[in-house]
Amino acid sequence: MKDFYGRKCSKTLKKEDIDILYEGYFFSDNSSLKKKINNFCNQFSKLNLEIGFGTGDCLIDQAQKSPEEGFIGCDPFMSGNLNIAKKMKDLSIKNIFITNVTFLDFLNSVKNFYFSKLFILFPDPWPKKRHKKRRLINEEFTDYISQILVKNGKVIIITDHIDYQKNIHISFESNPRFKLVKSLKQKKLFFENIFETKYYKKAISKNTIIHHSLYRLVEKNS
């Protein structure tokens, strides 16, 4: 699995904006991730994860609905991290931790913690044939996430790209630890009361069918 492609930091970000992130307890890059994330996770009996949180709207919404649970967002784009950090400050949200490290680096820092829900909403489909190897979700990825989910933990995936959806299904089907619970094609975000994100609204405006998949980890690694 290739970990990340693209620019991590927008050229328009100001130093004072980035300082907002590094001054907070709720953000970390690789330099202090393990210590900070351990401190955060130990505060909650139930943890959830979103990979590639974009503008952070879903993460904010989920955290507000379940203030007793911890939510972690992993997204390499600094602009997205800054955007959600400002929202967290304005809304006084204390149960979200965000990081700009790549997923594999994140994985190495949370091996002692397990997540009840994993959200992957509208991941980059990399539609060109030569770029498909860059997609986040593949067979190797399902092995990785099986290590950090609780037994019967949920994986909620939403995409509006039909070819990627097929690949996602094949990847999870190849891993006997996972079971497909639900898979629907419709224009309603019904899984776990998902927030209508920017990408969801964009898909709707184009009259695109949205694919919803819900998997469960039915068997933990031995």
Short mmCIF file of the C-alpha atoms (twelve columns), coordinates in Angstrom:
data_MODEL
# 
_entry.id   MODEL 
# 
loop_
_atom_site.group_PDB 
_atom_site.id 
_atom_site.type_symbol 
_atom_site.label_atom_id 
_atom_site.label_alt_id 
_atom_site.label_comp_id 
_atom_site.label_asym_id 
_atom_site.label_seq_id 
_atom_site.Cartn_x 
_atom_site.Cartn_y 
_atom_site.Cartn_z 
_atom_site.pdbx_PDB_model_num 
ATOM 1   C CA . MET A 1   0.000   0.000   0.000   1 
ATOM 2   C CA . LYS A 2   1.445   3.347   -1.010  1 
ATOM 3   C CA . ASP A 3   0.993   5.693   1.907   1 
ATOM 4   C CA . PHE A 4   0.414   9.168   0.516   1 
ATOM 5   C CA . TYR A 5   0.596   11.201  -2.662  1 
ATOM 6   C CA . GLY A 6   0.178   14.927  -3.113  1 
ATOM 7   C CA . ARG A 7   1.132   18.167  -1.387  1 
ATOM 8   C CA . LYS A 8   0.793   18.087  2.394   1 
ATOM 9   C CA . CYS A 9   0.949   21.796  3.079   1 
ATOM 10  C CA . SER A 10  -0.788  24.542  1.147   1 
ATOM 11  C CA . LYS A 11  1.453   27.404  0.080   1 
ATOM 12  C CA . THR A 12  -1.159  29.832  1.436   1 
ATOM 13  C CA . LEU A 13  -0.905  28.669  5.062   1 
ATOM 14  C CA . LYS A 14  0.611   31.261  7.379   1 
ATOM 15  C CA . LYS A 15  3.140   30.460  10.078  1 
ATOM 16  C CA . GLU A 16  0.830   31.791  12.784  1 
ATOM 17  C CA . ASP A 17  -1.881  29.419  11.577  1 
ATOM 18  C CA . ILE A 18  0.426   26.414  11.765  1 
ATOM 19  C CA . ASP A 19  1.514   27.544  15.244  1 
ATOM 20  C CA . ILE A 20  -2.117  27.138  16.353  1 
ATOM 21  C CA . LEU A 21  -1.808  23.435  15.629  1 
ATOM 22  C CA . TYR A 22  1.506   22.833  17.337  1 
ATOM 23  C CA . GLU A 23  0.520   24.747  20.463  1 
ATOM 24  C CA . GLY A 24  -2.508  22.541  21.051  1 
ATOM 25  C CA . TYR A 25  -2.699  19.257  22.940  1 
ATOM 26  C CA . PHE A 26  -5.014  17.899  20.247  1 
ATOM 27  C CA . PHE A 27  -2.527  17.790  17.348  1 
ATOM 28  C CA . SER A 28  0.781   16.098  16.681  1 
ATOM 29  C CA . ASP A 29  3.146   15.358  13.847  1 
ATOM 30  C CA . ASN A 30  5.634   12.493  13.999  1 
ATOM 31  C CA . SER A 31  7.910   14.200  16.531  1 
ATOM 32  C CA . SER A 32  5.640   13.681  19.543  1 
ATOM 33  C CA . LEU A 33  2.797   11.557  18.207  1 
ATOM 34  C CA . LYS A 34  3.212   8.459   20.355  1 
ATOM 35  C CA . LYS A 35  3.263   10.380  23.645  1 
ATOM 36  C CA . LYS A 36  0.395   12.723  22.789  1 
ATOM 37  C CA . ILE A 37  -1.834  10.071  21.281  1 
ATOM 38  C CA . ASN A 38  -1.329  7.795   24.285  1 
ATOM 39  C CA . ASN A 39  -2.348  10.603  26.635  1 
ATOM 40  C CA . PHE A 40  -5.461  11.232  24.552  1 
ATOM 41  C CA . CYS A 41  -6.533  7.613   24.097  1 
ATOM 42  C CA . ASN A 42  -6.192  6.787   27.784  1 
ATOM 43  C CA . GLN A 43  -8.993  9.253   28.561  1 
ATOM 44  C CA . PHE A 44  -11.639 7.222   26.713  1 
ATOM 45  C CA . SER A 45  -13.019 3.695   26.963  1 
ATOM 46  C CA . LYS A 46  -14.238 3.834   23.351  1 
ATOM 47  C CA . LEU A 47  -12.235 5.149   20.396  1 
ATOM 48  C CA . ASN A 48  -13.107 5.878   16.769  1 
ATOM 49  C CA . LEU A 49  -10.982 6.800   13.766  1 
ATOM 50  C CA . GLU A 50  -11.464 8.684   10.515  1 
ATOM 51  C CA . ILE A 51  -8.816  8.351   7.817   1 
ATOM 52  C CA . GLY A 52  -8.722  11.326  5.466   1 
ATOM 53  C CA . PHE A 53  -11.105 13.683  7.263   1 
ATOM 54  C CA . GLY A 54  -10.992 16.504  4.691   1 
ATOM 55  C CA . THR A 55  -12.669 19.601  6.152   1 
ATOM 56  C CA . GLY A 56  -13.381 17.705  9.374   1 
ATOM 57  C CA . ASP A 57  -17.164 18.119  9.294   1 
ATOM 58  C CA . CYS A 58  -17.938 14.436  9.879   1 
ATOM 59  C CA . LEU A 59  -15.399 14.178  12.698  1 
ATOM 60  C CA . ILE A 60  -16.821 17.263  14.420  1 
ATOM 61  C CA . ASP A 61  -20.375 15.986  14.025  1 
ATOM 62  C CA . GLN A 62  -19.578 12.518  15.395  1 
ATOM 63  C CA . ALA A 63  -17.652 13.966  18.343  1 
ATOM 64  C CA . GLN A 64  -20.540 16.254  19.272  1 
ATOM 65  C CA . LYS A 65  -23.027 13.380  19.113  1 
ATOM 66  C CA . SER A 66  -20.856 11.150  21.331  1 
ATOM 67  C CA . PRO A 67  -18.874 13.394  23.728  1 
ATOM 68  C CA . GLU A 68  -18.016 10.417  25.947  1 
ATOM 69  C CA . GLU A 69  -16.088 8.753   23.096  1 
ATOM 70  C CA . GLY A 70  -12.690 9.670   21.673  1 
ATOM 71  C CA . PHE A 71  -12.294 10.480  17.978  1 
ATOM 72  C CA . ILE A 72  -9.023  10.539  16.067  1 
ATOM 73  C CA . GLY A 73  -8.553  12.014  12.616  1 
ATOM 74  C CA . CYS A 74  -5.598  11.128  10.405  1 
ATOM 75  C CA . ASP A 75  -5.043  13.325  7.346   1 
ATOM 76  C CA . PRO A 76  -1.705  14.469  5.869   1 
ATOM 77  C CA . PHE A 77  -3.050  17.804  4.604   1 
ATOM 78  C CA . MET A 78  -2.139  20.617  6.997   1 
ATOM 79  C CA . SER A 79  -4.938  22.840  5.677   1 
ATOM 80  C CA . GLY A 80  -7.523  20.273  6.758   1 
ATOM 81  C CA . ASN A 81  -5.893  19.905  10.172  1 
ATOM 82  C CA . LEU A 82  -5.933  23.663  10.653  1 
ATOM 83  C CA . ASN A 83  -9.539  23.933  9.524   1 
ATOM 84  C CA . ILE A 84  -10.774 21.384  12.038  1 
ATOM 85  C CA . ALA A 85  -8.548  22.798  14.784  1 
ATOM 86  C CA . LYS A 86  -10.265 26.176  14.463  1 
ATOM 87  C CA . LYS A 87  -13.693 24.527  14.609  1 
ATOM 88  C CA . MET A 88  -12.686 22.543  17.686  1 
ATOM 89  C CA . LYS A 89  -11.576 25.730  19.400  1 
ATOM 90  C CA . ASP A 90  -14.740 27.637  18.495  1 
ATOM 91  C CA . LEU A 91  -16.974 24.771  19.648  1 
ATOM 92  C CA . SER A 92  -14.867 23.861  22.718  1 
ATOM 93  C CA . ILE A 93  -14.569 20.244  21.584  1 
ATOM 94  C CA . LYS A 94  -12.206 18.170  23.729  1 
ATOM 95  C CA . ASN A 95  -12.726 14.632  22.424  1 
ATOM 96  C CA . ILE A 96  -10.940 14.914  19.065  1 
ATOM 97  C CA . PHE A 97  -7.263  14.336  18.334  1 
ATOM 98  C CA . ILE A 98  -5.854  15.053  14.868  1 
ATOM 99  C CA . THR A 99  -2.576  14.319  13.150  1 
ATOM 100 C CA . ASN A 100 -0.988  14.983  9.774   1 
ATOM 101 C CA . VAL A 101 1.152   11.848  9.729   1 
ATOM 102 C CA . THR A 102 0.637   9.213   7.058   1 
ATOM 103 C CA . PHE A 103 -1.527  6.218   7.905   1 
ATOM 104 C CA . LEU A 104 1.404   3.810   8.258   1 
ATOM 105 C CA . ASP A 105 3.170   6.128   10.693  1 
ATOM 106 C CA . PHE A 106 -0.079  6.488   12.589  1 
ATOM 107 C CA . LEU A 107 -0.496  2.720   12.713  1 
ATOM 108 C CA . ASN A 108 2.880   2.332   14.394  1 
ATOM 109 C CA . SER A 109 1.830   4.734   17.161  1 
ATOM 110 C CA . VAL A 110 -1.504  3.175   18.147  1 
ATOM 111 C CA . LYS A 111 -0.698  -0.517  18.399  1 
ATOM 112 C CA . ASN A 112 -1.911  -0.640  22.010  1 
ATOM 113 C CA . PHE A 113 -5.306  0.889   21.236  1 
ATOM 114 C CA . TYR A 114 -8.322  -0.412  19.347  1 
ATOM 115 C CA . PHE A 115 -11.096 1.381   17.505  1 
ATOM 116 C CA . SER A 116 -14.822 0.641   17.486  1 
ATOM 117 C CA . LYS A 117 -15.544 2.509   14.269  1 
ATOM 118 C CA . LEU A 118 -13.409 3.425   11.287  1 
ATOM 119 C CA . PHE A 119 -14.719 6.016   8.836   1 
ATOM 120 C CA . ILE A 120 -13.376 6.405   5.299   1 
ATOM 121 C CA . LEU A 121 -15.574 8.873   3.440   1 
ATOM 122 C CA . PHE A 122 -15.024 9.628   -0.233  1 
ATOM 123 C CA . PRO A 123 -11.366 8.524   -0.426  1 
ATOM 124 C CA . ASP A 124 -9.418  9.743   -3.450  1 
ATOM 125 C CA . PRO A 125 -10.328 7.298   -6.257  1 
ATOM 126 C CA . TRP A 126 -7.229  7.993   -8.357  1 
ATOM 127 C CA . PRO A 127 -9.283  7.268   -11.502 1 
ATOM 128 C CA . LYS A 128 -6.442  7.035   -14.024 1 
ATOM 129 C CA . LYS A 129 -5.290  3.458   -14.611 1 
ATOM 130 C CA . ARG A 130 -1.630  4.234   -13.967 1 
ATOM 131 C CA . HIS A 131 -2.549  5.788   -10.596 1 
ATOM 132 C CA . LYS A 132 -4.738  3.010   -9.178  1 
ATOM 133 C CA . LYS A 133 -1.862  1.660   -7.096  1 
ATOM 134 C CA . ARG A 134 -2.084  4.888   -5.101  1 
ATOM 135 C CA . ARG A 135 -5.515  4.077   -3.720  1 
ATOM 136 C CA . LEU A 136 -5.699  3.810   0.042   1 
ATOM 137 C CA . ILE A 137 -7.908  0.730   0.246   1 
ATOM 138 C CA . ASN A 138 -6.554  -2.587  -0.997  1 
ATOM 139 C CA . GLU A 139 -5.970  -6.081  0.421   1 
ATOM 140 C CA . GLU A 140 -2.907  -4.991  2.375   1 
ATOM 141 C CA . PHE A 141 -4.887  -2.150  3.915   1 
ATOM 142 C CA . THR A 142 -7.539  -4.539  5.256   1 
ATOM 143 C CA . ASP A 143 -4.784  -6.445  7.067   1 
ATOM 144 C CA . TYR A 144 -3.504  -3.227  8.617   1 
ATOM 145 C CA . ILE A 145 -6.860  -2.072  9.937   1 
ATOM 146 C CA . SER A 146 -7.694  -5.520  11.307  1 
ATOM 147 C CA . GLN A 147 -4.844  -4.907  13.768  1 
ATOM 148 C CA . ILE A 148 -6.397  -1.763  15.258  1 
ATOM 149 C CA . LEU A 149 -10.111 -2.587  15.330  1 
ATOM 150 C CA . VAL A 150 -11.963 -4.200  18.216  1 
ATOM 151 C CA . LYS A 151 -13.699 -7.476  17.467  1 
ATOM 152 C CA . ASN A 152 -16.958 -6.645  15.659  1 
ATOM 153 C CA . GLY A 153 -15.582 -3.181  15.002  1 
ATOM 154 C CA . LYS A 154 -17.238 -1.340  12.119  1 
ATOM 155 C CA . VAL A 155 -15.663 -0.014  8.924   1 
ATOM 156 C CA . ILE A 156 -17.865 2.583   7.213   1 
ATOM 157 C CA . ILE A 157 -16.839 3.422   3.650   1 
ATOM 158 C CA . ILE A 158 -18.590 5.809   1.270   1 
ATOM 159 C CA . THR A 159 -17.550 6.505   -2.319  1 
ATOM 160 C CA . ASP A 160 -19.145 7.803   -5.485  1 
ATOM 161 C CA . HIS A 161 -16.638 6.056   -7.757  1 
ATOM 162 C CA . ILE A 162 -17.959 2.737   -9.109  1 
ATOM 163 C CA . ASP A 163 -14.582 1.235   -10.062 1 
ATOM 164 C CA . TYR A 164 -13.100 2.034   -6.669  1 
ATOM 165 C CA . GLN A 165 -16.173 0.552   -4.992  1 
ATOM 166 C CA . LYS A 166 -15.602 -2.710  -6.865  1 
ATOM 167 C CA . ASN A 167 -11.956 -2.766  -5.769  1 
ATOM 168 C CA . ILE A 168 -12.946 -2.034  -2.181  1 
ATOM 169 C CA . HIS A 169 -15.391 -4.927  -2.172  1 
ATOM 170 C CA . ILE A 170 -12.796 -7.308  -3.642  1 
ATOM 171 C CA . SER A 171 -10.203 -6.210  -1.075  1 
ATOM 172 C CA . PHE A 172 -12.467 -6.869  1.909   1 
ATOM 173 C CA . GLU A 173 -13.914 -10.042 0.419   1 
ATOM 174 C CA . SER A 174 -10.383 -11.454 0.183   1 
ATOM 175 C CA . ASN A 175 -9.887  -10.991 3.926   1 
ATOM 176 C CA . PRO A 176 -11.844 -13.633 5.909   1 
ATOM 177 C CA . ARG A 177 -11.624 -11.529 9.056   1 
ATOM 178 C CA . PHE A 178 -14.152 -9.086  7.620   1 
ATOM 179 C CA . LYS A 179 -17.820 -9.558  6.843   1 
ATOM 180 C CA . LEU A 180 -19.907 -7.286  4.639   1 
ATOM 181 C CA . VAL A 181 -22.926 -6.228  6.695   1 
ATOM 182 C CA . LYS A 182 -24.546 -3.784  4.293   1 
ATOM 183 C CA . SER A 183 -23.892 -2.394  0.845   1 
ATOM 184 C CA . LEU A 184 -26.269 0.041   -0.803  1 
ATOM 185 C CA . LYS A 185 -26.379 2.380   -3.758  1 
ATOM 186 C CA . GLN A 186 -28.460 5.421   -2.938  1 
ATOM 187 C CA . LYS A 187 -28.435 9.137   -2.246  1 
ATOM 188 C CA . LYS A 188 -28.888 9.044   1.489   1 
ATOM 189 C CA . LEU A 189 -26.181 8.890   4.127   1 
ATOM 190 C CA . PHE A 190 -27.692 6.354   6.500   1 
ATOM 191 C CA . PHE A 191 -24.673 4.720   8.182   1 
ATOM 192 C CA . GLU A 192 -24.112 5.935   11.735  1 
ATOM 193 C CA . ASN A 193 -25.927 9.216   10.991  1 
ATOM 194 C CA . ILE A 194 -23.138 10.409  8.723   1 
ATOM 195 C CA . PHE A 195 -22.870 14.169  8.247   1 
ATOM 196 C CA . GLU A 196 -23.513 15.493  4.739   1 
ATOM 197 C CA . THR A 197 -19.963 16.496  3.855   1 
ATOM 198 C CA . LYS A 198 -18.736 18.739  1.067   1 
ATOM 199 C CA . TYR A 199 -17.933 15.717  -1.085  1 
ATOM 200 C CA . TYR A 200 -21.354 14.201  -0.459  1 
ATOM 201 C CA . LYS A 201 -23.047 17.421  -1.573  1 
ATOM 202 C CA . LYS A 202 -20.785 17.582  -4.611  1 
ATOM 203 C CA . ALA A 203 -21.771 14.041  -5.615  1 
ATOM 204 C CA . ILE A 204 -25.453 14.858  -5.158  1 
ATOM 205 C CA . SER A 205 -25.138 17.998  -7.292  1 
ATOM 206 C CA . LYS A 206 -23.791 15.808  -10.097 1 
ATOM 207 C CA . ASN A 207 -26.615 13.293  -9.594  1 
ATOM 208 C CA . THR A 208 -24.020 10.606  -8.862  1 
ATOM 209 C CA . ILE A 209 -24.919 7.326   -7.190  1 
ATOM 210 C CA . ILE A 210 -23.228 7.009   -3.812  1 
ATOM 211 C CA . HIS A 211 -21.998 3.602   -2.647  1 
ATOM 212 C CA . HIS A 212 -22.257 2.833   1.069   1 
ATOM 213 C CA . SER A 213 -20.461 -0.149  2.586   1 
ATOM 214 C CA . LEU A 214 -20.459 -1.376  6.159   1 
ATOM 215 C CA . TYR A 215 -18.014 -4.109  7.186   1 
ATOM 216 C CA . ARG A 216 -17.423 -5.782  10.535  1 
ATOM 217 C CA . LEU A 217 -14.247 -7.341  11.857  1 
ATOM 218 C CA . VAL A 218 -15.597 -10.749 12.849  1 
ATOM 219 C CA . GLU A 219 -12.252 -12.357 13.650  1 
ATOM 220 C CA . LYS A 220 -9.287  -10.777 15.415  1 
ATOM 221 C CA . ASN A 221 -5.679  -11.545 14.516  1 
ATOM 222 C CA . SER A 222 -4.239  -14.333 16.586  1 
# 
